[in-house]
Amino acid sequence: NALVIHPDGRMAYQGTDQADAAAFLATLSDEEREVVRLVPDRALPAKDLVARTRDLRAAGAEKVMLVTERALQ
């Protein structure tokens, strides 16, 4: 399971859009917040990826791991 970030910055988890990082993390257990897996679309600008990662950390993710689409297969 991984949080997907689309090119427009929209986030989705298991096919459901997420309002923001805090709302997403509120749905996770403490254990799941230890490592949040993030799949950025390759068209997502780097500055947006960095901002989303910071948002996740600020909202309580202990560690954010970037995962490629290929790694999920």
Short mmCIF file of N, CA and C in Angstrom, two decimals:
data_model
loop_
_atom_site.label_atom_id
_atom_site.label_comp_id
_atom_site.label_asym_id
_atom_site.label_seq_id
_atom_site.Cartn_x
_atom_site.Cartn_y
_atom_site.Cartn_z
N ASN A 1 0.84 -1.19 0.00
CA ASN A 1 0.00 0.00 0.00
C ASN A 1 0.88 1.24 0.00
N ALA A 2 0.54 2.17 -0.87
CA ALA A 2 1.34 3.38 -0.98
C ALA A 2 0.44 4.56 -1.36
N LEU A 3 0.85 5.72 -0.94
CA LEU A 3 0.17 6.96 -1.29
C LEU A 3 0.68 7.40 -2.65
N VAL A 4 -0.23 7.62 -3.58
CA VAL A 4 0.13 8.02 -4.94
C VAL A 4 -0.07 9.53 -5.07
N ILE A 5 0.92 10.21 -5.66
CA ILE A 5 0.77 11.64 -5.94
C ILE A 5 0.74 11.81 -7.44
N HIS A 6 -0.36 12.36 -7.92
CA HIS A 6 -0.58 12.58 -9.35
C HIS A 6 0.13 13.85 -9.82
N PRO A 7 0.28 14.03 -11.13
CA PRO A 7 1.01 15.20 -11.66
C PRO A 7 0.42 16.54 -11.21
N ASP A 8 -0.88 16.56 -10.95
CA ASP A 8 -1.53 17.81 -10.51
C ASP A 8 -1.43 18.02 -9.00
N GLY A 9 -0.73 17.10 -8.29
CA GLY A 9 -0.56 17.23 -6.85
C GLY A 9 -1.61 16.51 -6.04
N ARG A 10 -2.63 15.99 -6.70
CA ARG A 10 -3.69 15.25 -6.01
C ARG A 10 -3.10 13.97 -5.43
N MET A 11 -3.53 13.60 -4.22
CA MET A 11 -3.04 12.40 -3.57
C MET A 11 -4.15 11.36 -3.49
N ALA A 12 -3.80 10.09 -3.65
CA ALA A 12 -4.78 9.01 -3.56
C ALA A 12 -4.16 7.83 -2.83
N TYR A 13 -4.98 7.16 -2.03
CA TYR A 13 -4.56 5.97 -1.31
C TYR A 13 -5.58 4.88 -1.56
N GLN A 14 -5.14 3.78 -2.12
CA GLN A 14 -6.00 2.66 -2.46
C GLN A 14 -7.19 3.12 -3.30
N GLY A 15 -6.91 4.04 -4.23
CA GLY A 15 -7.93 4.52 -5.16
C GLY A 15 -8.83 5.62 -4.64
N THR A 16 -8.63 6.05 -3.40
CA THR A 16 -9.47 7.09 -2.80
C THR A 16 -8.66 8.38 -2.65
N ASP A 17 -9.18 9.48 -3.19
CA ASP A 17 -8.49 10.76 -3.05
C ASP A 17 -8.37 11.16 -1.59
N GLN A 18 -7.24 11.76 -1.25
CA GLN A 18 -6.97 12.23 0.10
C GLN A 18 -6.92 13.75 0.10
N ALA A 19 -7.60 14.36 1.04
CA ALA A 19 -7.69 15.83 1.09
C ALA A 19 -6.33 16.48 1.30
N ASP A 20 -5.55 15.93 2.22
CA ASP A 20 -4.22 16.46 2.52
C ASP A 20 -3.44 15.44 3.33
N ALA A 21 -2.21 15.77 3.64
CA ALA A 21 -1.33 14.84 4.35
C ALA A 21 -1.89 14.49 5.73
N ALA A 22 -2.37 15.49 6.45
CA ALA A 22 -2.89 15.25 7.80
C ALA A 22 -4.10 14.33 7.78
N ALA A 23 -5.00 14.54 6.83
CA ALA A 23 -6.19 13.69 6.73
C ALA A 23 -5.79 12.26 6.39
N PHE A 24 -4.83 12.10 5.50
CA PHE A 24 -4.36 10.77 5.15
C PHE A 24 -3.76 10.07 6.35
N LEU A 25 -2.86 10.74 7.05
CA LEU A 25 -2.19 10.12 8.19
C LEU A 25 -3.16 9.80 9.32
N ALA A 26 -4.24 10.55 9.42
CA ALA A 26 -5.24 10.29 10.46
C ALA A 26 -5.92 8.93 10.25
N THR A 27 -5.87 8.40 9.04
CA THR A 27 -6.49 7.11 8.75
C THR A 27 -5.55 5.94 9.04
N LEU A 28 -4.29 6.22 9.36
CA LEU A 28 -3.30 5.18 9.57
C LEU A 28 -3.08 4.90 11.05
N SER A 29 -2.66 3.68 11.33
CA SER A 29 -2.29 3.33 12.70
C SER A 29 -0.92 3.93 13.01
N ASP A 30 -0.54 3.91 14.28
CA ASP A 30 0.78 4.41 14.66
C ASP A 30 1.87 3.63 13.94
N GLU A 31 1.69 2.33 13.83
CA GLU A 31 2.67 1.49 13.15
C GLU A 31 2.79 1.86 11.67
N GLU A 32 1.66 2.13 11.02
CA GLU A 32 1.68 2.48 9.60
C GLU A 32 2.30 3.85 9.36
N ARG A 33 2.27 4.72 10.37
CA ARG A 33 2.87 6.05 10.24
C ARG A 33 4.39 6.02 10.36
N GLU A 34 4.93 4.90 10.81
CA GLU A 34 6.39 4.80 10.95
C GLU A 34 7.08 4.95 9.61
N VAL A 35 6.54 4.30 8.58
CA VAL A 35 7.10 4.40 7.23
C VAL A 35 5.94 4.58 6.25
N VAL A 36 5.88 5.73 5.63
CA VAL A 36 4.85 6.01 4.62
C VAL A 36 5.50 5.85 3.25
N ARG A 37 4.92 4.98 2.44
CA ARG A 37 5.44 4.77 1.09
C ARG A 37 4.73 5.72 0.14
N LEU A 38 5.50 6.38 -0.67
CA LEU A 38 5.00 7.42 -1.56
C LEU A 38 5.39 7.10 -3.00
N VAL A 39 4.39 7.11 -3.89
CA VAL A 39 4.65 6.85 -5.32
C VAL A 39 4.33 8.13 -6.09
N PRO A 40 5.35 8.92 -6.42
CA PRO A 40 5.09 10.14 -7.18
C PRO A 40 5.00 9.84 -8.68
N ASP A 41 4.08 10.49 -9.33
CA ASP A 41 4.01 10.39 -10.79
C ASP A 41 5.27 11.01 -11.36
N ARG A 42 5.80 10.44 -12.42
CA ARG A 42 7.04 10.97 -12.98
C ARG A 42 6.89 12.39 -13.51
N ALA A 43 5.66 12.83 -13.78
CA ALA A 43 5.43 14.19 -14.28
C ALA A 43 5.26 15.21 -13.15
N LEU A 44 5.27 14.74 -11.90
CA LEU A 44 5.13 15.65 -10.76
C LEU A 44 6.41 16.47 -10.62
N PRO A 45 6.30 17.81 -10.59
CA PRO A 45 7.50 18.63 -10.43
C PRO A 45 8.21 18.33 -9.10
N ALA A 46 9.53 18.34 -9.12
CA ALA A 46 10.32 18.01 -7.94
C ALA A 46 9.97 18.88 -6.74
N LYS A 47 9.74 20.18 -6.98
CA LYS A 47 9.40 21.08 -5.86
C LYS A 47 8.09 20.65 -5.20
N ASP A 48 7.16 20.12 -5.97
CA ASP A 48 5.89 19.65 -5.40
C ASP A 48 6.10 18.36 -4.61
N LEU A 49 6.98 17.50 -5.10
CA LEU A 49 7.30 16.27 -4.38
C LEU A 49 7.94 16.60 -3.03
N VAL A 50 8.87 17.52 -3.02
CA VAL A 50 9.52 17.92 -1.78
C VAL A 50 8.50 18.52 -0.81
N ALA A 51 7.60 19.35 -1.32
CA ALA A 51 6.57 19.96 -0.47
C ALA A 51 5.65 18.91 0.13
N ARG A 52 5.23 17.93 -0.67
CA ARG A 52 4.35 16.86 -0.16
C ARG A 52 5.07 16.02 0.89
N THR A 53 6.34 15.76 0.66
CA THR A 53 7.11 14.98 1.63
C THR A 53 7.21 15.75 2.95
N ARG A 54 7.47 17.04 2.87
CA ARG A 54 7.52 17.87 4.08
C ARG A 54 6.17 17.87 4.80
N ASP A 55 5.09 17.97 4.03
CA ASP A 55 3.74 17.94 4.61
C ASP A 55 3.51 16.64 5.38
N LEU A 56 3.92 15.52 4.80
CA LEU A 56 3.74 14.23 5.45
C LEU A 56 4.54 14.15 6.74
N ARG A 57 5.78 14.62 6.70
CA ARG A 57 6.61 14.60 7.91
C ARG A 57 6.02 15.51 8.99
N ALA A 58 5.57 16.69 8.59
CA ALA A 58 5.00 17.64 9.55
C ALA A 58 3.70 17.10 10.16
N ALA A 59 2.98 16.28 9.41
CA ALA A 59 1.71 15.74 9.89
C ALA A 59 1.90 14.48 10.74
N GLY A 60 3.14 13.98 10.83
CA GLY A 60 3.38 12.85 11.73
C GLY A 60 4.01 11.61 11.14
N ALA A 61 4.31 11.60 9.85
CA ALA A 61 5.01 10.45 9.27
C ALA A 61 6.44 10.45 9.79
N GLU A 62 6.89 9.33 10.34
CA GLU A 62 8.24 9.27 10.87
C GLU A 62 9.27 9.19 9.75
N LYS A 63 8.93 8.44 8.70
CA LYS A 63 9.84 8.27 7.58
C LYS A 63 9.00 8.19 6.31
N VAL A 64 9.45 8.85 5.24
CA VAL A 64 8.76 8.79 3.95
C VAL A 64 9.71 8.13 2.96
N MET A 65 9.24 7.05 2.35
CA MET A 65 10.06 6.33 1.37
C MET A 65 9.45 6.53 -0.03
N LEU A 66 10.29 6.93 -0.96
CA LEU A 66 9.82 7.04 -2.34
C LEU A 66 9.90 5.68 -2.99
N VAL A 67 8.83 5.32 -3.67
CA VAL A 67 8.74 4.01 -4.31
C VAL A 67 8.38 4.23 -5.78
N THR A 68 8.99 3.46 -6.66
CA THR A 68 8.65 3.56 -8.07
C THR A 68 7.45 2.67 -8.37
N GLU A 69 6.77 2.98 -9.45
CA GLU A 69 5.63 2.16 -9.87
C GLU A 69 6.09 0.73 -10.13
N ARG A 70 7.25 0.59 -10.70
CA ARG A 70 7.78 -0.74 -11.01
C ARG A 70 7.97 -1.56 -9.74
N ALA A 71 8.41 -0.93 -8.67
CA ALA A 71 8.64 -1.63 -7.40
C ALA A 71 7.35 -2.18 -6.80
N LEU A 72 6.23 -1.57 -7.15
CA LEU A 72 4.94 -2.02 -6.62
C LEU A 72 4.41 -3.26 -7.34
N GLN A 73 4.94 -3.53 -8.52
CA GLN A 73 4.42 -4.65 -9.32
C GLN A 73 4.96 -5.97 -8.84
#
